[in-house]
CSV table of C-alpha atoms and ligand atoms in Angstrom, one decimal:
chain,number,residue,atom,x,y,z
A,196,MET,CA,-61.7,31.6,-228.9
A,197,ALA,CA,-58.2,30.5,-229.5
A,198,SER,CA,-58.4,27.8,-232.4
A,199,TRP,CA,-58.7,24.0,-231.3
A,200,LYS,CA,-56.3,23.0,-233.6
A,201,GLY,CA,-52.6,22.0,-232.1
A,202,ARG,CA,-53.8,23.3,-228.7
A,203,ASP,CA,-52.0,22.4,-225.7
A,204,ILE,CA,-54.1,21.3,-222.7
A,205,LEU,CA,-52.1,21.8,-219.8
A,206,SER,CA,-54.6,23.8,-217.3
A,207,ILE,CA,-57.9,24.0,-216.9
A,208,ARG,CA,-57.3,27.8,-216.3
A,209,ASP,CA,-56.2,28.2,-220.0
A,210,PHE,CA,-59.9,27.6,-220.7
A,211,SER,CA,-62.6,30.3,-220.7
A,212,ARG,CA,-66.1,28.8,-220.0
A,213,GLY,CA,-67.2,29.4,-223.0
A,214,ASP,CA,-64.2,26.9,-224.3
A,215,MET,CA,-65.2,24.7,-221.5
A,216,GLU,CA,-69.0,24.5,-222.9
A,217,VAL,CA,-67.8,23.6,-226.4
A,218,VAL,CA,-65.9,20.7,-225.4
A,219,LEU,CA,-69.0,19.7,-223.7
A,220,LYS,CA,-71.4,20.0,-226.5
A,221,HIS,CA,-68.9,17.7,-228.7
A,222,ALA,CA,-68.8,15.4,-226.2
A,223,ARG,CA,-72.5,14.6,-226.1
A,224,LYS,CA,-72.1,13.9,-229.6
A,225,MET,CA,-69.3,11.2,-228.9
A,226,ALA,CA,-71.3,9.7,-226.3
A,227,PRO,CA,-73.0,6.7,-229.0
A,228,PHE,CA,-69.7,6.4,-230.3
A,229,ALA,CA,-68.3,6.1,-226.7
A,230,GLU,CA,-70.8,3.4,-225.9
A,231,GLY,CA,-70.0,1.5,-229.2
A,232,GLN,CA,-73.3,1.7,-230.8
A,233,LYS,CA,-72.0,4.1,-233.8
A,234,SER,CA,-68.5,3.8,-235.1
A,235,SER,CA,-66.3,6.6,-236.3
A,236,GLN,CA,-62.9,7.0,-238.4
A,237,THR,CA,-62.0,10.2,-238.0
A,238,LEU,CA,-58.9,9.5,-236.1
A,239,GLU,CA,-57.9,6.6,-238.8
A,240,GLY,CA,-54.3,7.6,-239.1
A,241,LYS,CA,-53.2,9.2,-236.0
A,242,ILE,CA,-51.6,8.3,-233.1
A,243,LEU,CA,-51.4,9.4,-229.7
A,244,ALA,CA,-48.6,8.6,-227.3
A,245,ASN,CA,-49.4,8.0,-223.7
A,246,LEU,CA,-46.6,8.8,-221.6
A,247,PHE,CA,-47.3,7.9,-217.7
A,248,PHE,CA,-44.6,8.5,-215.1
A,249,GLU,CA,-47.2,7.6,-212.7
A,250,PRO,CA,-49.6,4.8,-212.1
A,251,SER,CA,-53.4,5.2,-213.7
A,252,THR,CA,-56.1,3.2,-214.7
A,253,ARG,CA,-58.8,5.4,-216.0
A,254,THR,CA,-56.5,8.0,-217.9
A,255,ARG,CA,-54.6,6.0,-219.6
A,256,LEU,CA,-57.3,3.2,-220.7
A,257,SER,CA,-60.4,6.0,-221.1
A,258,PHE,CA,-57.6,7.9,-223.5
A,259,GLU,CA,-56.9,4.7,-225.5
A,260,SER,CA,-60.6,3.7,-225.8
A,261,ALA,CA,-61.3,7.3,-227.1
A,262,MET,CA,-58.3,7.1,-229.6
A,263,ILE,CA,-59.0,3.5,-230.6
A,264,ARG,CA,-63.1,4.4,-230.9
A,265,LEU,CA,-62.2,7.1,-233.1
A,266,GLY,CA,-59.9,4.5,-235.3
A,267,GLY,CA,-56.7,6.1,-234.2
A,268,ARG,CA,-53.4,3.9,-232.7
A,269,VAL,CA,-52.0,4.5,-229.2
A,270,LEU,CA,-48.3,3.7,-228.0
A,271,GLY,CA,-46.6,4.8,-224.8
A,272,PHE,CA,-45.6,3.1,-221.6
A,273,SER,CA,-47.3,3.1,-218.6
A,274,SER,CA,-44.3,3.3,-215.8
A,275,VAL,CA,-40.7,4.3,-216.5
A,276,GLU,CA,-39.3,0.9,-215.7
A,277,GLY,CA,-38.4,-0.4,-219.2
A,278,THR,CA,-37.7,2.5,-220.6
A,279,SER,CA,-34.7,5.2,-221.1
A,280,VAL,CA,-35.8,7.1,-218.2
A,281,GLN,CA,-34.0,4.8,-215.8
A,282,LYS,CA,-30.9,5.2,-217.5
A,283,GLY,CA,-31.1,9.2,-216.6
A,284,GLU,CA,-33.2,10.4,-219.8
A,285,THR,CA,-34.3,13.9,-219.4
A,286,LEU,CA,-38.2,14.7,-219.9
A,287,ALA,CA,-37.0,17.3,-222.7
A,288,ASP,CA,-35.1,14.7,-224.4
A,289,THR,CA,-38.2,11.9,-223.9
A,290,VAL,CA,-41.1,14.1,-225.4
A,291,ARG,CA,-38.7,15.3,-228.2
A,292,MET,CA,-38.0,11.8,-229.7
A,293,VAL,CA,-41.7,11.2,-229.2
A,294,GLU,CA,-42.5,14.2,-231.6
A,295,GLY,CA,-41.0,11.6,-233.9
A,296,TYR,CA,-43.4,8.9,-233.4
A,297,ALA,CA,-47.0,10.4,-232.6
A,298,ASP,CA,-49.4,13.2,-233.4
A,299,ALA,CA,-50.0,14.2,-229.5
A,300,ILE,CA,-48.8,13.5,-226.3
A,301,VAL,CA,-50.2,12.4,-222.8
A,302,LEU,CA,-48.2,12.7,-220.0
A,303,ARG,CA,-48.9,11.9,-216.2
A,304,HIS,CA,-45.9,12.8,-214.1
A,305,PRO,CA,-44.8,12.9,-210.6
A,306,HIS,CA,-43.9,17.0,-210.8
A,307,GLU,CA,-46.2,20.0,-210.7
A,308,GLY,CA,-45.2,22.1,-214.0
A,309,ALA,CA,-43.8,19.1,-216.2
A,310,ALA,CA,-46.8,19.2,-218.6
A,311,ARG,CA,-46.1,23.0,-219.1
A,312,LEU,CA,-42.5,22.2,-219.3
A,313,ALA,CA,-42.7,18.7,-222.0
A,314,ALA,CA,-44.7,21.4,-224.1
A,315,GLU,CA,-42.0,23.7,-224.7
A,316,PHE,CA,-40.3,20.6,-226.4
A,317,THR,CA,-42.4,19.7,-228.5
A,318,GLU,CA,-44.8,21.2,-231.3
A,319,ARG,CA,-47.1,18.7,-230.8
A,320,PRO,CA,-50.2,19.2,-228.8
A,321,VAL,CA,-49.6,18.2,-225.0
A,322,ILE,CA,-52.3,16.8,-222.8
A,323,ASN,CA,-51.4,17.1,-218.9
A,324,GLY,CA,-53.1,13.7,-217.9
A,325,GLY,CA,-52.0,15.1,-213.9
A,326,ASP,CA,-48.8,16.9,-212.8
A,327,GLY,CA,-47.7,15.7,-209.2
A,328,ALA,CA,-50.1,18.1,-207.1
A,329,GLY,CA,-50.6,20.3,-209.8
A,330,GLN,CA,-53.3,19.8,-212.6
A,331,HIS,CA,-56.0,17.6,-213.7
A,332,PRO,CA,-57.6,19.7,-217.1
A,333,THR,CA,-59.0,16.8,-218.9
A,334,GLN,CA,-60.6,14.9,-215.1
A,335,THR,CA,-62.1,18.6,-214.9
A,336,LEU,CA,-64.2,18.4,-218.1
A,337,GLN,CA,-65.3,14.9,-217.5
A,338,ASP,CA,-66.6,15.8,-214.1
A,339,LEU,CA,-67.9,19.0,-215.2
A,340,TYR,CA,-69.9,17.0,-218.1
A,341,THR,CA,-71.3,14.5,-215.7
A,342,ILE,CA,-72.4,17.4,-213.6
A,343,TRP,CA,-74.1,19.1,-216.5
A,344,ASP,CA,-75.1,15.6,-218.0
A,345,GLU,CA,-77.0,14.2,-214.6
A,346,LYS,CA,-78.2,17.3,-213.7
A,347,GLY,CA,-79.2,19.3,-216.7
A,348,LYS,CA,-77.0,22.7,-215.8
A,349,ILE,CA,-74.1,23.9,-213.7
A,350,GLU,CA,-75.2,27.5,-212.8
A,351,GLY,CA,-76.8,27.8,-209.8
A,352,LEU,CA,-75.5,24.6,-207.7
A,353,SER,CA,-74.0,24.0,-204.2
A,354,ILE,CA,-71.1,22.0,-205.0
A,355,ALA,CA,-69.1,20.5,-202.0
A,356,LEU,CA,-65.0,19.2,-202.7
A,357,VAL,CA,-64.4,16.9,-199.8
A,358,GLY,CA,-61.0,15.1,-199.0
A,359,ASP,CA,-57.6,16.0,-199.7
A,360,LEU,CA,-57.7,19.6,-201.0
A,361,LYS,CA,-54.1,20.2,-200.8
A,362,TYR,CA,-52.6,17.5,-203.0
A,363,GLY,CA,-55.5,16.9,-204.7
A,364,ARG,CA,-55.0,17.8,-208.7
A,365,THR,CA,-58.6,16.9,-209.5
A,366,ALA,CA,-59.6,19.1,-207.0
A,367,HIS,CA,-57.5,22.0,-207.7
A,368,SER,CA,-58.5,21.7,-211.3
A,369,LEU,CA,-62.4,21.4,-211.0
A,370,ALA,CA,-62.3,24.4,-208.2
A,371,HIS,CA,-60.7,26.8,-210.8
A,372,ALA,CA,-62.8,25.5,-213.5
A,373,LEU,CA,-66.3,26.2,-211.6
A,374,ALA,CA,-65.1,29.6,-210.8
A,375,GLY,CA,-66.7,30.4,-213.8
A,376,PHE,CA,-69.8,28.7,-213.7
A,377,GLY,CA,-72.2,30.7,-211.2
A,378,THR,CA,-72.0,27.6,-208.5
A,379,SER,CA,-71.4,27.8,-204.7
A,380,LEU,CA,-68.8,25.9,-203.3
A,381,SER,CA,-67.9,24.0,-200.5
A,382,PHE,CA,-64.7,23.0,-199.6
A,383,VAL,CA,-64.0,20.1,-196.9
A,384,SER,CA,-60.9,18.7,-195.7
A,385,PRO,CA,-59.6,17.5,-192.7
A,386,PRO,CA,-57.2,20.3,-190.6
A,387,GLY,CA,-53.7,20.6,-192.7
A,388,LEU,CA,-55.2,19.5,-196.3
A,389,GLU,CA,-57.2,22.5,-196.6
A,390,MET,CA,-57.6,24.1,-200.4
A,391,PRO,CA,-54.4,26.5,-200.9
A,392,TRP,CA,-55.1,29.8,-200.0
A,393,GLU,CA,-54.2,31.0,-203.9
A,394,ILE,CA,-57.4,28.6,-205.1
A,395,ILE,CA,-59.8,30.2,-202.5
A,396,GLU,CA,-58.9,33.9,-203.7
A,397,GLU,CA,-59.3,33.2,-207.5
A,398,VAL,CA,-62.6,31.8,-206.5
A,399,LYS,CA,-63.6,34.2,-204.4
A,400,LYS,CA,-62.4,36.8,-206.6
A,401,SER,CA,-65.1,35.6,-209.4
A,402,GLY,CA,-67.6,36.2,-207.5
A,403,THR,CA,-69.1,32.5,-206.2
A,404,ALA,CA,-69.7,32.5,-202.6
A,405,VAL,CA,-66.7,30.0,-201.1
A,406,SER,CA,-67.0,28.4,-197.5
A,407,THR,CA,-64.5,26.2,-195.7
A,408,THR,CA,-65.4,23.5,-193.3
A,409,HIS,CA,-63.9,20.7,-191.4
A,410,ARG,CA,-67.2,19.2,-190.9
A,411,LEU,CA,-68.8,16.8,-193.8
A,412,GLU,CA,-72.0,16.5,-192.0
A,413,ASP,CA,-71.8,20.8,-192.3
A,414,VAL,CA,-72.6,20.3,-196.6
A,415,VAL,CA,-74.6,17.2,-196.6
A,416,PRO,CA,-78.0,18.8,-196.5
A,417,VAL,CA,-77.2,21.6,-198.5
A,418,ALA,CA,-75.2,19.6,-201.2
A,419,ASP,CA,-76.5,19.0,-204.9
A,420,VAL,CA,-73.0,17.7,-206.0
A,421,LEU,CA,-70.4,16.5,-203.5
A,422,TYR,CA,-67.2,15.1,-205.0
A,423,VAL,CA,-65.6,12.9,-203.0
A,424,THR,CA,-61.8,12.3,-203.2
A,425,ARG,CA,-58.9,10.0,-201.8
A,426,ILE,CA,-56.4,11.1,-200.0
A,427,GLN,CA,-53.4,11.5,-201.4
A,428,ARG,CA,-50.8,9.1,-199.7
A,429,GLU,CA,-48.4,9.1,-202.5
A,430,ARG,CA,-47.9,13.5,-201.8
A,431,PHE,CA,-46.9,13.3,-198.2
A,432,PRO,CA,-43.5,13.8,-197.1
A,433,ASP,CA,-44.1,12.0,-193.3
A,434,PRO,CA,-46.0,8.6,-193.6
A,435,GLN,CA,-46.8,9.1,-189.8
A,436,GLU,CA,-49.0,12.6,-191.3
A,437,TYR,CA,-50.8,10.4,-193.7
A,438,GLU,CA,-51.6,8.0,-191.1
A,439,ARG,CA,-53.4,11.2,-188.9
A,440,VAL,CA,-55.6,12.0,-191.6
A,441,ALA,CA,-56.2,8.5,-193.7
A,442,GLY,CA,-60.0,7.4,-193.0
A,443,SER,CA,-61.0,10.8,-192.3
A,444,TYR,CA,-64.5,10.8,-194.1
A,445,ARG,CA,-66.5,8.2,-195.0
A,446,VAL,CA,-69.6,8.7,-196.9
A,447,ASP,CA,-71.7,5.7,-195.9
A,448,LEU,CA,-76.2,5.3,-195.4
A,449,PRO,CA,-76.4,7.1,-192.1
A,450,LEU,CA,-74.6,10.5,-193.1
A,451,LEU,CA,-76.5,10.5,-196.6
A,452,ARG,CA,-80.0,10.4,-194.6
A,453,GLU,CA,-79.4,13.8,-194.4
A,454,ALA,CA,-78.5,15.1,-197.9
A,455,LYS,CA,-81.3,15.7,-200.6
A,456,LYS,CA,-83.2,13.5,-202.3
A,457,ASP,CA,-81.3,14.6,-205.9
A,458,LEU,CA,-77.8,14.7,-204.9
A,459,ILE,CA,-75.0,13.7,-206.9
A,460,LEU,CA,-71.7,11.9,-205.4
A,461,LEU,CA,-69.0,12.0,-207.7
A,462,HIS,CA,-65.5,10.8,-207.0
A,463,PRO,CA,-62.3,10.5,-209.4
A,464,LEU,CA,-61.4,7.6,-208.7
A,465,PRO,CA,-59.6,5.4,-207.3
A,466,ARG,CA,-61.1,5.4,-203.7
A,467,THR,CA,-59.5,4.3,-200.9
A,468,THR,CA,-62.6,3.8,-197.2
A,469,GLU,CA,-64.1,7.2,-198.4
A,470,ILE,CA,-67.8,6.0,-199.8
A,471,ASP,CA,-68.8,2.6,-198.0
A,472,PRO,CA,-69.3,0.2,-201.2
A,473,VAL,CA,-73.1,-0.1,-200.3
A,474,VAL,CA,-74.0,3.4,-201.3
A,475,ASP,CA,-72.9,2.3,-204.6
A,476,ARG,CA,-76.2,0.6,-205.0
A,477,THR,CA,-78.0,4.1,-204.5
A,478,PRO,CA,-79.2,6.7,-207.1
A,479,TYR,CA,-76.7,9.1,-205.5
A,480,ALA,CA,-73.7,7.3,-206.8
A,481,LYS,CA,-72.8,8.4,-210.1
A,482,TYR,CA,-68.7,7.6,-209.8
A,483,PHE,CA,-68.9,5.1,-212.3
A,484,ARG,CA,-70.6,6.8,-214.7
A,485,GLN,CA,-68.5,9.7,-214.5
A,486,ALA,CA,-65.5,7.2,-214.9
A,487,PHE,CA,-67.5,5.6,-218.4
A,488,ASN,CA,-67.3,10.0,-219.5
A,489,ALA,CA,-63.9,10.1,-219.7
A,490,VAL,CA,-64.4,8.5,-223.0
A,491,PRO,CA,-66.8,11.0,-224.9
A,492,VAL,CA,-65.1,13.9,-223.3
A,493,ARG,CA,-61.5,12.4,-224.0
A,494,MET,CA,-62.7,11.5,-227.8
A,495,ALA,CA,-64.3,15.3,-228.1
A,496,LEU,CA,-60.8,16.5,-227.1
A,497,LEU,CA,-58.6,14.4,-229.4
A,498,GLU,CA,-61.1,15.0,-232.5
A,499,MET,CA,-60.6,19.0,-231.9
A,500,ILE,CA,-56.4,19.2,-231.1
A,501,LEU,CA,-56.3,16.8,-234.0
A,502,GLY,CA,-58.1,19.3,-236.0
A,503,VAL,CA,-60.7,16.7,-237.3
A,504,GLY,CA,-64.6,15.6,-236.6
A,505,GLY,CA,-66.6,18.8,-236.0
B,1204,NCD,C1,-56.8,11.1,-210.0
B,1204,NCD,C2,-55.7,11.8,-210.0
B,1204,NCD,O1,-54.6,11.0,-210.9
B,1204,NCD,O2,-55.2,12.7,-210.0
B,1204,NCD,N1,-57.4,9.6,-210.5
B,1204,NCD,C3,-57.9,9.6,-212.1
B,1204,NCD,O3,-57.2,10.5,-212.8
B,1204,NCD,N2,-59.1,9.4,-212.2
B,1204,NCD,C4,-57.1,11.1,-208.5
B,1204,NCD,C5,-56.7,9.9,-207.6
B,1204,NCD,O4,-55.5,9.7,-207.8
B,1204,NCD,O5,-57.2,10.3,-206.4
């Protein structure tokens, strides 16, 4: 395993199952610190730069919370308004300059490959906080952590990824990661928003059993984990195309009557209409816990790449 100190986190494909398990175990140790029951100063004197060229609530705030809970500090921006990007500054120049202001950089950007490009211009570790329809590796670690924490294992589970599998970066990263864990995977999407074939091929090559369908009803009775995603409106070249598929799926109480008793329902959030809010009160709903889990997982990653803690 490569050393963690100074490591970029650009794509989940750069991480082996063993690497991911190290993060999950470290995250578990961070849980009482994330809850505020214990306090730690391992990142005292360290600065994290949050460069968000696209909207974010959870990713940005959970990185901030993680950093602050460990005694570090955060600077950055949450939209390009008010930055020199509006004057035409390139990503490369922005990153070169931020290198002088911070010890690690989180980047969210509308262009696929932006984080990898940024990493070429700085020695500081770069964390991909979502690059267009590409990848979202730290969300995946939080998703894996949630599955592991709720189910006690990942191997052997039947996991269905539902929604916009074409543009959804959280679904892309999670599919890649699960390929190494011995699960069986179902991809459920509306016609036209299927999981890219390269990802399906790669997952199959790992020996994972993969099925694809357009019907959510097909997977509900067999799934241990239902991972629901939003249709990514902002990625559609044509708004009419979005209207055609918006509201394709809705997880509600009648649908869940067919589910296993111990099904867990995950969603990277934000949701639009794909989960009926009445479902929040059922024991299936784990998506707010999943959002909280961002904090211990990002605490673990920050300690590891900044080379402190244990
Ligand atoms: C996701 C994203 O930005 O890709 N949000 C998140 O980080 N939790 C999911 C989405 O926007 O649908």
